[in-house]
mmCIF file of C-alpha atoms in Angstrom:
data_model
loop_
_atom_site.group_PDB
_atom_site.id
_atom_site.type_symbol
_atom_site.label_atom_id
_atom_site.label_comp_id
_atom_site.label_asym_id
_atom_site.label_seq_id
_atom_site.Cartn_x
_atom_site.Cartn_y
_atom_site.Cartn_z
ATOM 1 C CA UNK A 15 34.659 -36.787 5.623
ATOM 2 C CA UNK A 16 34.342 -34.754 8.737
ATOM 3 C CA UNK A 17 31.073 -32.222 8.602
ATOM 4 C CA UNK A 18 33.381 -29.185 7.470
ATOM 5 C CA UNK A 19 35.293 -31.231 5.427
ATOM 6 C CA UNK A 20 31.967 -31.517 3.261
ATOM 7 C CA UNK A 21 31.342 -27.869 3.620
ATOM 8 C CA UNK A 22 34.688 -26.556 2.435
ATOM 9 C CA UNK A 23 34.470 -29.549 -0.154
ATOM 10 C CA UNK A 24 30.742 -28.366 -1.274
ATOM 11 C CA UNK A 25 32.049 -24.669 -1.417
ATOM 12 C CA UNK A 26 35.185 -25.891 -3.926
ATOM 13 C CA UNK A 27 32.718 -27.145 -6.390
ATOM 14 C CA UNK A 28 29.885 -24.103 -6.049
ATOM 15 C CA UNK A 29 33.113 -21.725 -7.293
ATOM 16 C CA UNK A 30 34.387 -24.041 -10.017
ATOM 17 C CA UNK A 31 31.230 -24.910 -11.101
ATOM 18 C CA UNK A 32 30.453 -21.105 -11.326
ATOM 19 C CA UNK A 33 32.788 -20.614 -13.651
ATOM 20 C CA UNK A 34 33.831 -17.010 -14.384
ATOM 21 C CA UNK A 35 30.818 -15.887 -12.336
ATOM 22 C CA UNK A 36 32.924 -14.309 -9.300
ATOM 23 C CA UNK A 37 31.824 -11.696 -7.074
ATOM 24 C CA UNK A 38 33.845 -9.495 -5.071
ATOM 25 C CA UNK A 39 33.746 -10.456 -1.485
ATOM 26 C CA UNK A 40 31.884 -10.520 1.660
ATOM 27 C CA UNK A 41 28.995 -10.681 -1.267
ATOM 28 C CA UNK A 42 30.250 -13.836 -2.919
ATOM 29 C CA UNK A 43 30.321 -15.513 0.149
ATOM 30 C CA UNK A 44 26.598 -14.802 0.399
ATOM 31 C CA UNK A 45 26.204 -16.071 -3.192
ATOM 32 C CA UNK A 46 27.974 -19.026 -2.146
ATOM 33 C CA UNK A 47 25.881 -20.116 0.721
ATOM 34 C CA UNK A 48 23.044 -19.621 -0.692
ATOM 35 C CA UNK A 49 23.582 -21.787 -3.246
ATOM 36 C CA UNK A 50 25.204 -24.649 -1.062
ATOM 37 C CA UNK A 51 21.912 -24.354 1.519
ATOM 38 C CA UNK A 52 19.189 -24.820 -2.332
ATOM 39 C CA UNK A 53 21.613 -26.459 -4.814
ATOM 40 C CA UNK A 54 20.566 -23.864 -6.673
ATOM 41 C CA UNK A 55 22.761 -21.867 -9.101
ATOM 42 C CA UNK A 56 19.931 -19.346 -9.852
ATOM 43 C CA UNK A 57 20.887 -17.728 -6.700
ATOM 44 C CA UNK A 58 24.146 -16.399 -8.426
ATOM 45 C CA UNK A 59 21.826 -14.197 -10.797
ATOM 46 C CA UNK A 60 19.033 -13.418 -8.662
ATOM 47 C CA UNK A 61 20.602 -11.919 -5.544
ATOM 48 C CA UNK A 62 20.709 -8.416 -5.054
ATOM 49 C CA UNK A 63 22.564 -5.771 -2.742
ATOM 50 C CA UNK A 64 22.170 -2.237 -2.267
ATOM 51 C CA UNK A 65 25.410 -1.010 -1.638
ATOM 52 C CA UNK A 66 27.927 -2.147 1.029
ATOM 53 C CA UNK A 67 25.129 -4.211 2.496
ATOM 54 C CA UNK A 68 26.802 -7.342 3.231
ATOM 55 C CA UNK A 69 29.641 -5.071 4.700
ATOM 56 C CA UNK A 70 27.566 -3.186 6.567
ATOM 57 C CA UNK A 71 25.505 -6.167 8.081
ATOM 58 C CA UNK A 72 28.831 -8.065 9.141
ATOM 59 C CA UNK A 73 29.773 -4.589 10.782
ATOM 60 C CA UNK A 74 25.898 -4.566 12.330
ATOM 61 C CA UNK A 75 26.964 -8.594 13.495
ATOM 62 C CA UNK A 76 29.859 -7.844 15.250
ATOM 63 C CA UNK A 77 28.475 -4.805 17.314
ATOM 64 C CA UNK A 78 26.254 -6.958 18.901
ATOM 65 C CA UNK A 79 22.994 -6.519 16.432
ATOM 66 C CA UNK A 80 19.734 -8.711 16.660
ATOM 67 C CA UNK A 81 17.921 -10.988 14.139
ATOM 68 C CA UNK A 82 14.079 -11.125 13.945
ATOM 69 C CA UNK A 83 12.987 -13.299 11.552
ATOM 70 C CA UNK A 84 9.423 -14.347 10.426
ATOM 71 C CA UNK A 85 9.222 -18.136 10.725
ATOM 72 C CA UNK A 86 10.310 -20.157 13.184
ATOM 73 C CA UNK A 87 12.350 -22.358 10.715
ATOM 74 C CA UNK A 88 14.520 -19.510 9.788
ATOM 75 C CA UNK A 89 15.220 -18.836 13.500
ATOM 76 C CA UNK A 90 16.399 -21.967 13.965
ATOM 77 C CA UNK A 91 18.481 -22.067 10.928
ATOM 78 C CA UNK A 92 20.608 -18.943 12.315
ATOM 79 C CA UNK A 93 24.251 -20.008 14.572
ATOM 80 C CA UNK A 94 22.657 -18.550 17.142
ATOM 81 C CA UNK A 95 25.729 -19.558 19.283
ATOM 82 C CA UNK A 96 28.109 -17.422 16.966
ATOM 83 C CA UNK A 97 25.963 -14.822 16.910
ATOM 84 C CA UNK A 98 25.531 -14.908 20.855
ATOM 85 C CA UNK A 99 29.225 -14.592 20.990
ATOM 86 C CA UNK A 100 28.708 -10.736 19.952
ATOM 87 C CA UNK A 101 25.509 -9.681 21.749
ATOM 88 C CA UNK A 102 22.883 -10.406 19.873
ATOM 89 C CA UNK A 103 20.033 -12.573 19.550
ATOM 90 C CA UNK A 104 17.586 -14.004 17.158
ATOM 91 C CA UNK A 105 13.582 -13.173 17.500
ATOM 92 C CA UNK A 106 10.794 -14.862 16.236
ATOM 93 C CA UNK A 107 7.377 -13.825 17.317
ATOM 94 C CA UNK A 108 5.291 -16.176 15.071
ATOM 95 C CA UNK A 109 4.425 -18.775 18.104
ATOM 96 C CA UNK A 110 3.417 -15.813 20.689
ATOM 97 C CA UNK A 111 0.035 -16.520 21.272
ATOM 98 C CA UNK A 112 -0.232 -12.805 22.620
ATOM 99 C CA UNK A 113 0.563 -12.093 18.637
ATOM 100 C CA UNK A 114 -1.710 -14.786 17.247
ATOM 101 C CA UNK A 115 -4.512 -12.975 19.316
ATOM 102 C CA UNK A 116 -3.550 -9.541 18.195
ATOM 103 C CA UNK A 117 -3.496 -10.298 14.561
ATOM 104 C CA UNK A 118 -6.540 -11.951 14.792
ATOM 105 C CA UNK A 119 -8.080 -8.647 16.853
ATOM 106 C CA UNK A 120 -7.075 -6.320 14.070
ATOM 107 C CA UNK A 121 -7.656 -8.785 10.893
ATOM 108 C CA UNK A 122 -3.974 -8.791 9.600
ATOM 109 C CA UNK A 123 -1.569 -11.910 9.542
ATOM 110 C CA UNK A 124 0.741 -12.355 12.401
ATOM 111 C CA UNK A 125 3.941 -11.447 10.273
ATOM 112 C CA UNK A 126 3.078 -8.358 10.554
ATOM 113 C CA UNK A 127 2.471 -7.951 14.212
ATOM 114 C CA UNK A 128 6.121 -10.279 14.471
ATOM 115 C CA UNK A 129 7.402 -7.380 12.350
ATOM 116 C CA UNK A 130 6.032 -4.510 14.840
ATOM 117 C CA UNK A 131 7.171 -6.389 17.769
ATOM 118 C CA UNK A 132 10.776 -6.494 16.254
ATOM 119 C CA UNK A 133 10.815 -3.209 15.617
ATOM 120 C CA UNK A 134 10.452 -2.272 19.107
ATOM 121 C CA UNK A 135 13.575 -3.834 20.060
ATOM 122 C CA UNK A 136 16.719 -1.427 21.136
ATOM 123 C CA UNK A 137 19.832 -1.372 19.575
ATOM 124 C CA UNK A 138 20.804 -2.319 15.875
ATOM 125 C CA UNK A 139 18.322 -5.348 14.163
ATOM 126 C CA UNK A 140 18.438 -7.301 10.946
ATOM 127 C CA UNK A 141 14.867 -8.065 9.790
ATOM 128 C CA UNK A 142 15.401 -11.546 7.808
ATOM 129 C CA UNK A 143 11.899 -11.945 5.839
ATOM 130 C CA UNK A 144 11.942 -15.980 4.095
ATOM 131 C CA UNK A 145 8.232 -16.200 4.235
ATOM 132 C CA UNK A 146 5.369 -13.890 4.080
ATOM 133 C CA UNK A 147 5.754 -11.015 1.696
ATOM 134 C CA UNK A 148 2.713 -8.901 4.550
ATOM 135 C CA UNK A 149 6.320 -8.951 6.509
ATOM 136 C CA UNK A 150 8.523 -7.563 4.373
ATOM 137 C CA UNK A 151 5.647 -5.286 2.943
ATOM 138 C CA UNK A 152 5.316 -4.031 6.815
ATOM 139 C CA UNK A 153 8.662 -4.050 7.548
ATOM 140 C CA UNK A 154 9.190 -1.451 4.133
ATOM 141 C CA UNK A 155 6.299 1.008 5.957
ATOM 142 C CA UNK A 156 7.503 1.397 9.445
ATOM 143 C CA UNK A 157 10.503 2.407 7.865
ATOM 144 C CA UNK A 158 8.722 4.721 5.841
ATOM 145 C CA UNK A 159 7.172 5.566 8.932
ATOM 146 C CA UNK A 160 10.112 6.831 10.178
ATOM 147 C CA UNK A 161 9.311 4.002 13.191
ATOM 148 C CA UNK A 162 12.531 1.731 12.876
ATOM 149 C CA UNK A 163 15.551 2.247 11.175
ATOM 150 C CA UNK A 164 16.739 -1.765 10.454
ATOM 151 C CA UNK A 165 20.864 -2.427 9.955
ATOM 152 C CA UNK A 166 19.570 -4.615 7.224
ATOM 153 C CA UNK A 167 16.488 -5.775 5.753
ATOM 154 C CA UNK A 168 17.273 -8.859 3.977
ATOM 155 C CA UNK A 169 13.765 -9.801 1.623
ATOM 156 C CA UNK A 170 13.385 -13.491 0.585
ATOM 157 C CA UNK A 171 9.687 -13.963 1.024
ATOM 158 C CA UNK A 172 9.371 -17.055 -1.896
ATOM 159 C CA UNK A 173 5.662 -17.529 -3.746
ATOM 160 C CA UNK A 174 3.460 -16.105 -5.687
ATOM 161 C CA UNK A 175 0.977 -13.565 -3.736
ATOM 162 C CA UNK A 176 2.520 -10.401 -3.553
ATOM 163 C CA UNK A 177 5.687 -11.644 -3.680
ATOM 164 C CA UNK A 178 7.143 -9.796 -6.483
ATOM 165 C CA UNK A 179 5.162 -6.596 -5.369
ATOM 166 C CA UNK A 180 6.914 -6.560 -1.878
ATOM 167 C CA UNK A 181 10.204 -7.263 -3.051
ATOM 168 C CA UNK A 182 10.128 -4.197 -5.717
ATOM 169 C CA UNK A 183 9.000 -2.322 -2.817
ATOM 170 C CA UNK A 184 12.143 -3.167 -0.606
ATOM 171 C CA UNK A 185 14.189 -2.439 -4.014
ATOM 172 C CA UNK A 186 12.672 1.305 -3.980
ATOM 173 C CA UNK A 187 13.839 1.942 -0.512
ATOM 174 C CA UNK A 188 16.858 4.486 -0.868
ATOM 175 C CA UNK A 189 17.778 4.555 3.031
ATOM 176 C CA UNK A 190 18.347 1.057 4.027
ATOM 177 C CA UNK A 191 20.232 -1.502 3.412
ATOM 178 C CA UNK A 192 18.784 -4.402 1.535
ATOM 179 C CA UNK A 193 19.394 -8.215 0.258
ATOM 180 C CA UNK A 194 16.751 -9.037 -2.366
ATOM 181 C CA UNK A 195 16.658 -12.554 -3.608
ATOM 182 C CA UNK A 196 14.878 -11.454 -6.589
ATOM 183 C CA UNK A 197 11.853 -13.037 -8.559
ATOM 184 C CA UNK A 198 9.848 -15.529 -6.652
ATOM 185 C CA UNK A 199 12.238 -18.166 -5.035
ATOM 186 C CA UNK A 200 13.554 -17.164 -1.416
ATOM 187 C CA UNK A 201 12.251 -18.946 1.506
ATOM 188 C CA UNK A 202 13.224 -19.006 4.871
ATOM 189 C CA UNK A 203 16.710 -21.439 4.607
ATOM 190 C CA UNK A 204 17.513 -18.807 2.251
ATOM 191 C CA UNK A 205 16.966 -15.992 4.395
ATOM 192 C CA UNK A 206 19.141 -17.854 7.333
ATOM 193 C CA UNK A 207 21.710 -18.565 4.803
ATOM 194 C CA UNK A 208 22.308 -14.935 4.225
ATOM 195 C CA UNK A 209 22.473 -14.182 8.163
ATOM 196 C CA UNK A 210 25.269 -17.233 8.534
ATOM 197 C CA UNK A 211 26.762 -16.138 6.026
ATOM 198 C CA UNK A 212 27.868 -12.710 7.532
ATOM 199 C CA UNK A 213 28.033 -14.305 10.586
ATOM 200 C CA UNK A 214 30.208 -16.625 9.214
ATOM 201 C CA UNK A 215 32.262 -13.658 7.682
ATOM 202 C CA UNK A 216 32.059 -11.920 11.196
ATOM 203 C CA UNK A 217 33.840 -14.714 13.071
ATOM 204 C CA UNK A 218 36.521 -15.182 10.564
ATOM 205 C CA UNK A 219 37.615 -11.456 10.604
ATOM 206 C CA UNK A 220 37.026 -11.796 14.385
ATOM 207 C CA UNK A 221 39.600 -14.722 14.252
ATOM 208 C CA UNK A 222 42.249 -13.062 12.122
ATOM 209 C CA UNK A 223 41.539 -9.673 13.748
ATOM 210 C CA UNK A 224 42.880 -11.711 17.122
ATOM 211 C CA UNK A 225 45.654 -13.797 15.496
ATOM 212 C CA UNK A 226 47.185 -10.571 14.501
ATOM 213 C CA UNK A 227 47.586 -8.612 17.374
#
């Protein structure tokens, strides 16, 4: 079988094997691919969205918005080519030795200086957080801050320090939009998996969007 052969194949038995669990879409697509990229079906309970959000990201996608992630591995999960095709970029700070010497200057981890850099980008960002809860924990106060106002924060720092703590405190946030893989699991293929999936979702409206005019 060709590689999206197994994809569209893998994606056939995630739904059937779901059952009556259905979401209404672009959500369930999110559901979906987060479950193909773990194998895990808990990810069809334990995913949550403020409202719109997966609209609203796709929408942030297609004007051209940028991805800052906090691990490397995430970064290189994201179709950066896709996403290229609209504007943006993805950013990841963690291997800036610049940051590694700043965090070590002011005694915090460098997540959190990755997450101050980010916000100093222009234009429309999605923070994607699949590591270190200090991230998403930072991210949640500059917006307090009134410092950055994110497209989306999508929170799937996985563990057990803090962890729960900083995803409540992304789930108390009333003006921005959120993805919350909830408990302790998350990680950072989960957090790309939730970017490709709306970028995913971006193309294909892209495609029909063109097809009919």
């Amino acid at each position: 079988m060709k590689p999206h052969e197994i994809e569209q194949k893998s994606m056939e038995i995630i739904t059937k094997e779901l059952g009556e669990r259905t979401f209404q879409e672009p959500e369930f697509s999110v559901v979906k691919r987060c479950i193909h990229t773990s194998a895990d079906f808990d990810y069809a309970d334990n995913l949550k969205f403020s409202t719109d959000s997966v609209r609203l990201g796709i929408e942030a996608i297609k004007r051209g918005a940028h991805i800052v992630t906090d691990t490397n591995m995430a970064a290189a999960g994201i179709n950066k080519r896709v996403l290229s095709s609209y504007g943006g970029e993805v950013h990841c700070y963690m291997a800036e030795l610049d940051v590694a010497k700043e965090a070590k200057e002011r005694g915090v981890t460098r997540s959190i200086v990755c997450m101050e850099r980010g916000a100093q980008l222009t234009g429309e960002v999605i923070f994607a957080i699949g590591n270190a809860p200090t991230a998403l924990i930072r991210i949640c106060e500059l917006v307090k801050e009134g410092k950055v106002k994110p497209a989306l924060i999508i929170g799937a720092p996985v563990g057990f320090v803090n962890v729960l703590e900083s995803k409540e405190l992304l789930l108390s946030m009333k003006d921005v939009p959120y993805i919350v893989a909830g408990g302790r699991k998350g990680g950072s293929n989960i957090a790309a998996a939730i970017c490709n999936a709306m970028i995913y979702e971006a193309k294909k409206e892209t495609e029909k969007e063109e097809r009919e005019e």
